Amino acid sequence: MIPSYDPNDTEAGLKLLEDLTTNAEAIQQQVLHQILSQNSGTQYLRAFLDGESDKNLQSFRNKVPVVNYDDIKPFIQRIADGESSDIVSAQPITELLTSSGTSAGKPKLMPSTAEELERKTFFYSMLVPIMNKYVNGLDEGKGMYLLFIKPEIKTLSGLMARPVLTSYYKSQHFRNRPFNKYNVYTSPDQTILCQDSKQSMYCQLLCGLVQRSHVLRVGAVFASAFLRAVKFLEDHYKELCADIRTGTVTSWITDSCRDSVLSILNGPNQELADEIESECAEKSWEGILRKLWPKAKYVEVIVTGSMAQYIPTLEFYSGGLPLVSTMYASSECYFGINLNPLCDPADVSYTLLPNMAYFEFLPVDDKSHEEINFASHSNTDDEDALKEDLIVDLVNVEVGRYYEIVITTFTGLYRYRVGDILKVTGFHNKAPQFRFVQRRNVVLSIDTDKTSEEDLLNAVTQAKLNHLQQPSSLLLMEYTSYADTSSIPGHYVLFWELKPRYSNDPPKLDDKTMEDCCSEVEDCLDYVYRRCRNRDKSIGPLEIRVVSLGTFDSLMDFCVSQGSSLNQYKTPRCVKSGGALEILDSRVIGRFFSKRVPRWEPLGLDS
């Protein structure tokens, strides 16, 4: 089920894509048959299918339940603790992938196999002919892609638990990849695999600047990471230019990647250093990407979902370069690719590749994505069963409808709810195309963090109990939140309406108390948020903005004026509209930031 073709042959790649999408229904049936035949003897499937692999689709749906992570967590944890892979997979589990989502404050663990790395390599190879179809001459230069690895953890079983991109970059499929003239990087592998994220960033930018005349495209995986690189360049361009000018690498780069960078520097280059420094010294950095890399044809970053908030900033720096979002993937599965990569970022849709996994779709209410009423939220077993009956397969989704994606993978996930909400925008041949709408239950996200309404409530409650009631005697009347990406890195903003417990006077705000509240909230947020703050430095200090009494009444009046029902109004726990933010910001009476980074260490997956 993993096709092969020469990645240097664009026509062969496009033909393969046509074959896959034209035969989507048959391929999906083959995928499900292969998964069930291969894994029917696993402990998990035996409990439902009694070891039989030749059940039809309806039998599979009738007997194997739709599950979420909490349902399968005990099975995966047993493997992490040292039990056999055949609990969920006939193939050996070779590693566990840490999802950006969390369970009980810890990263979710997803099983993976050696074969799955081959499937991901195929997926990446399919991106190349698509870009060649729309952009000429990509074989005549290089891509400055800023790629990074993150910490990994050894579980009790000896299996490593690591983020999905770290898994791929450290694999032999990436490190020993065959030469592809359309996909040559400015960054040596040693700089990508550098454990120190600051040294890695510096070295990759240095290599990208030295090779600026060869760079035809720039980017990173996520928009947030790329903008973090722009900010890093703004802070370090003088030092980078000094290294180019002298042909050396600054002394604080101590990683083994140092030698690979020196070989690319290849001696002093006064003229190049002066050109770069002159551009970077300009007062405005509008269009800086086009100025520093004048041959660049596009910026490749994911700008869908929560990353869409970075589009205006990217457009400011890009100088009109197209923003290209090529793929839709997660730790659980690689899903689809963008067949129209030069489209407006707001119009990005992904075509699901039918050979990557078996896909099903749980309908959700057809409303605007801000107000989706998730069909999966039910109160009785009968309602759950009814909604599972509404699940449709890949080729039978309807254009314009919203769905939550459900996957059955080659690696041991069966009818697993990923939590992504998608809208069907059309079809390419028989394969549907989807716009990513949002992650279920997520209210705040800056980088790879995904903070739910429940996470936020628990953190705010803890801060309130520990710091507001004693000794300040303040009551938290209402709160909401906002992901502020106007600066780099972005940060969480909480709007709090506070009232003295024993009077109606304006609250007296003690700086230390409020700063402690900020820190307490951060300490109570999940593992991924704390890693982004502590190690990755990809999220800035959390901020609490205290607003005057009555502010949330004004917010309610505004929401009702925009069409919300007064009878059903609930304070939104995250605000995104300009009007709502304007109301909140106009009534701020105090601003406070966390004064320390939250606690984090790469431990705790073994229990």
PDB file of N, CA, C and O in Angstrom, residues 366-389:
ATOM      1  N   ASP A 366     -23.931  21.717  11.145  1.00  0.00           N
ATOM      2  CA  ASP A 366     -23.510  22.593  10.055  1.00  0.00           C
ATOM      3  C   ASP A 366     -23.754  24.049  10.419  1.00  0.00           C
ATOM      4  O   ASP A 366     -24.721  24.675   9.991  1.00  0.00           O
ATOM      5  N   LYS A 367     -22.871  24.574  11.269  1.00  0.00           N
ATOM      6  CA  LYS A 367     -22.952  25.973  11.669  1.00  0.00           C
ATOM      7  C   LYS A 367     -21.607  26.632  11.396  1.00  0.00           C
ATOM      8  O   LYS A 367     -20.647  25.982  10.998  1.00  0.00           O
ATOM      9  N   SER A 368     -21.530  27.907  11.642  1.00  0.00           N
ATOM     10  CA  SER A 368     -20.243  28.579  11.504  1.00  0.00           C
ATOM     11  C   SER A 368     -19.258  27.959  12.474  1.00  0.00           C
ATOM     12  O   SER A 368     -19.635  27.510  13.543  1.00  0.00           O
ATOM     13  N   HIS A 369     -17.981  27.923  12.088  1.00  0.00           N
ATOM     14  CA  HIS A 369     -17.038  27.154  12.895  1.00  0.00           C
ATOM     15  C   HIS A 369     -16.839  27.725  14.289  1.00  0.00           C
ATOM     16  O   HIS A 369     -16.368  27.042  15.180  1.00  0.00           O
ATOM     17  N   GLU A 370     -17.211  28.971  14.528  1.00  0.00           N
ATOM     18  CA  GLU A 370     -17.114  29.507  15.876  1.00  0.00           C
ATOM     19  C   GLU A 370     -18.181  28.902  16.793  1.00  0.00           C
ATOM     20  O   GLU A 370     -18.056  28.950  17.989  1.00  0.00           O
ATOM     21  N   GLU A 371     -19.243  28.387  16.199  1.00  0.00           N
ATOM     22  CA  GLU A 371     -20.374  27.952  17.008  1.00  0.00           C
ATOM     23  C   GLU A 371     -20.710  26.487  16.768  1.00  0.00           C
ATOM     24  O   GLU A 371     -21.854  26.077  16.891  1.00  0.00           O
ATOM     25  N   ILE A 372     -19.713  25.691  16.416  1.00  0.00           N
ATOM     26  CA  ILE A 372     -20.000  24.286  16.154  1.00  0.00           C
ATOM     27  C   ILE A 372     -20.534  23.634  17.413  1.00  0.00           C
ATOM     28  O   ILE A 372     -19.962  23.754  18.496  1.00  0.00           O
ATOM     29  N   ASN A 373     -21.657  22.955  17.272  1.00  0.00           N
ATOM     30  CA  ASN A 373     -22.231  22.170  18.369  1.00  0.00           C
ATOM     31  C   ASN A 373     -21.859  20.726  18.102  1.00  0.00           C
ATOM     32  O   ASN A 373     -22.430  20.073  17.250  1.00  0.00           O
ATOM     33  N   PHE A 374     -20.831  20.243  18.791  1.00  0.00           N
ATOM     34  CA  PHE A 374     -20.251  18.959  18.435  1.00  0.00           C
ATOM     35  C   PHE A 374     -21.253  17.833  18.627  1.00  0.00           C
ATOM     36  O   PHE A 374     -21.760  17.596  19.707  1.00  0.00           O
ATOM     37  N   ALA A 375     -21.491  17.105  17.551  1.00  0.00           N
ATOM     38  CA  ALA A 375     -22.443  16.005  17.613  1.00  0.00           C
ATOM     39  C   ALA A 375     -21.960  14.897  18.515  1.00  0.00           C
ATOM     40  O   ALA A 375     -22.727  14.061  18.947  1.00  0.00           O
ATOM     41  N   SER A 376     -20.658  14.873  18.809  1.00  0.00           N
ATOM     42  CA  SER A 376     -20.114  13.813  19.648  1.00  0.00           C
ATOM     43  C   SER A 376     -20.399  14.039  21.125  1.00  0.00           C
ATOM     44  O   SER A 376     -20.177  13.162  21.943  1.00  0.00           O
ATOM     45  N   HIS A 377     -20.856  15.222  21.500  1.00  0.00           N
ATOM     46  CA  HIS A 377     -21.138  15.501  22.903  1.00  0.00           C
ATOM     47  C   HIS A 377     -22.547  15.018  23.225  1.00  0.00           C
ATOM     48  O   HIS A 377     -23.524  15.709  22.942  1.00  0.00           O
ATOM     49  N   SER A 378     -22.688  13.829  23.786  1.00  0.00           N
ATOM     50  CA  SER A 378     -23.993  13.289  24.080  1.00  0.00           C
ATOM     51  C   SER A 378     -24.097  12.906  25.527  1.00  0.00           C
ATOM     52  O   SER A 378     -23.114  12.779  26.220  1.00  0.00           O
ATOM     53  N   ASN A 379     -25.329  12.686  25.958  1.00  0.00           N
ATOM     54  CA  ASN A 379     -25.576  12.419  27.365  1.00  0.00           C
ATOM     55  C   ASN A 379     -25.909  10.964  27.656  1.00  0.00           C
ATOM     56  O   ASN A 379     -25.901  10.536  28.777  1.00  0.00           O
ATOM     57  N   THR A 380     -26.236  10.185  26.614  1.00  0.00           N
ATOM     58  CA  THR A 380     -26.616   8.805  26.843  1.00  0.00           C
ATOM     59  C   THR A 380     -25.926   7.887  25.863  1.00  0.00           C
ATOM     60  O   THR A 380     -25.492   8.306  24.794  1.00  0.00           O
ATOM     61  N   ASP A 381     -25.841   6.594  26.241  1.00  0.00           N
ATOM     62  CA  ASP A 381     -25.252   5.610  25.344  1.00  0.00           C
ATOM     63  C   ASP A 381     -26.056   5.495  24.059  1.00  0.00           C
ATOM     64  O   ASP A 381     -25.510   5.293  22.975  1.00  0.00           O
ATOM     65  N   ASP A 382     -27.388   5.599  24.151  1.00  0.00           N
ATOM     66  CA  ASP A 382     -28.225   5.509  22.965  1.00  0.00           C
ATOM     67  C   ASP A 382     -27.906   6.626  21.981  1.00  0.00           C
ATOM     68  O   ASP A 382     -27.854   6.421  20.773  1.00  0.00           O
ATOM     69  N   GLU A 383     -27.680   7.830  22.519  1.00  0.00           N
ATOM     70  CA  GLU A 383     -27.347   8.955  21.641  1.00  0.00           C
ATOM     71  C   GLU A 383     -26.002   8.724  20.972  1.00  0.00           C
ATOM     72  O   GLU A 383     -25.820   9.031  19.796  1.00  0.00           O
ATOM     73  N   ASP A 384     -25.026   8.173  21.727  1.00  0.00           N
ATOM     74  CA  ASP A 384     -23.731   7.868  21.137  1.00  0.00           C
ATOM     75  C   ASP A 384     -23.888   6.879  19.992  1.00  0.00           C
ATOM     76  O   ASP A 384     -23.284   7.037  18.918  1.00  0.00           O
ATOM     77  N   ALA A 385     -24.689   5.830  20.220  1.00  0.00           N
ATOM     78  CA  ALA A 385     -24.888   4.825  19.187  1.00  0.00           C
ATOM     79  C   ALA A 385     -25.552   5.428  17.957  1.00  0.00           C
ATOM     80  O   ALA A 385     -25.190   5.124  16.813  1.00  0.00           O
ATOM     81  N   LEU A 386     -26.524   6.304  18.186  1.00  0.00           N
ATOM     82  CA  LEU A 386     -27.209   6.948  17.069  1.00  0.00           C
ATOM     83  C   LEU A 386     -26.239   7.764  16.235  1.00  0.00           C
ATOM     84  O   LEU A 386     -26.251   7.724  15.007  1.00  0.00           O
ATOM     85  N   LYS A 387     -25.353   8.493  16.906  1.00  0.00           N
ATOM     86  CA  LYS A 387     -24.425   9.332  16.169  1.00  0.00           C
ATOM     87  C   LYS A 387     -23.369   8.510  15.445  1.00  0.00           C
ATOM     88  O   LYS A 387     -22.920   8.871  14.366  1.00  0.00           O
ATOM     89  N   GLU A 388     -22.968   7.364  16.036  1.00  0.00           N
ATOM     90  CA  GLU A 388     -22.042   6.496  15.329  1.00  0.00           C
ATOM     91  C   GLU A 388     -22.683   5.936  14.065  1.00  0.00           C
ATOM     92  O   GLU A 388     -22.010   5.678  13.069  1.00  0.00           O
ATOM     93  N   ASP A 389     -23.992   5.747  14.082  1.00  0.00           N
ATOM     94  CA  ASP A 389     -24.680   5.276  12.890  1.00  0.00           C
ATOM     95  C   ASP A 389     -24.606   6.298  11.757  1.00  0.00           C
ATOM     96  O   ASP A 389     -24.769   5.945  10.584  1.00  0.00           O
TER      97      ASP A 389
END
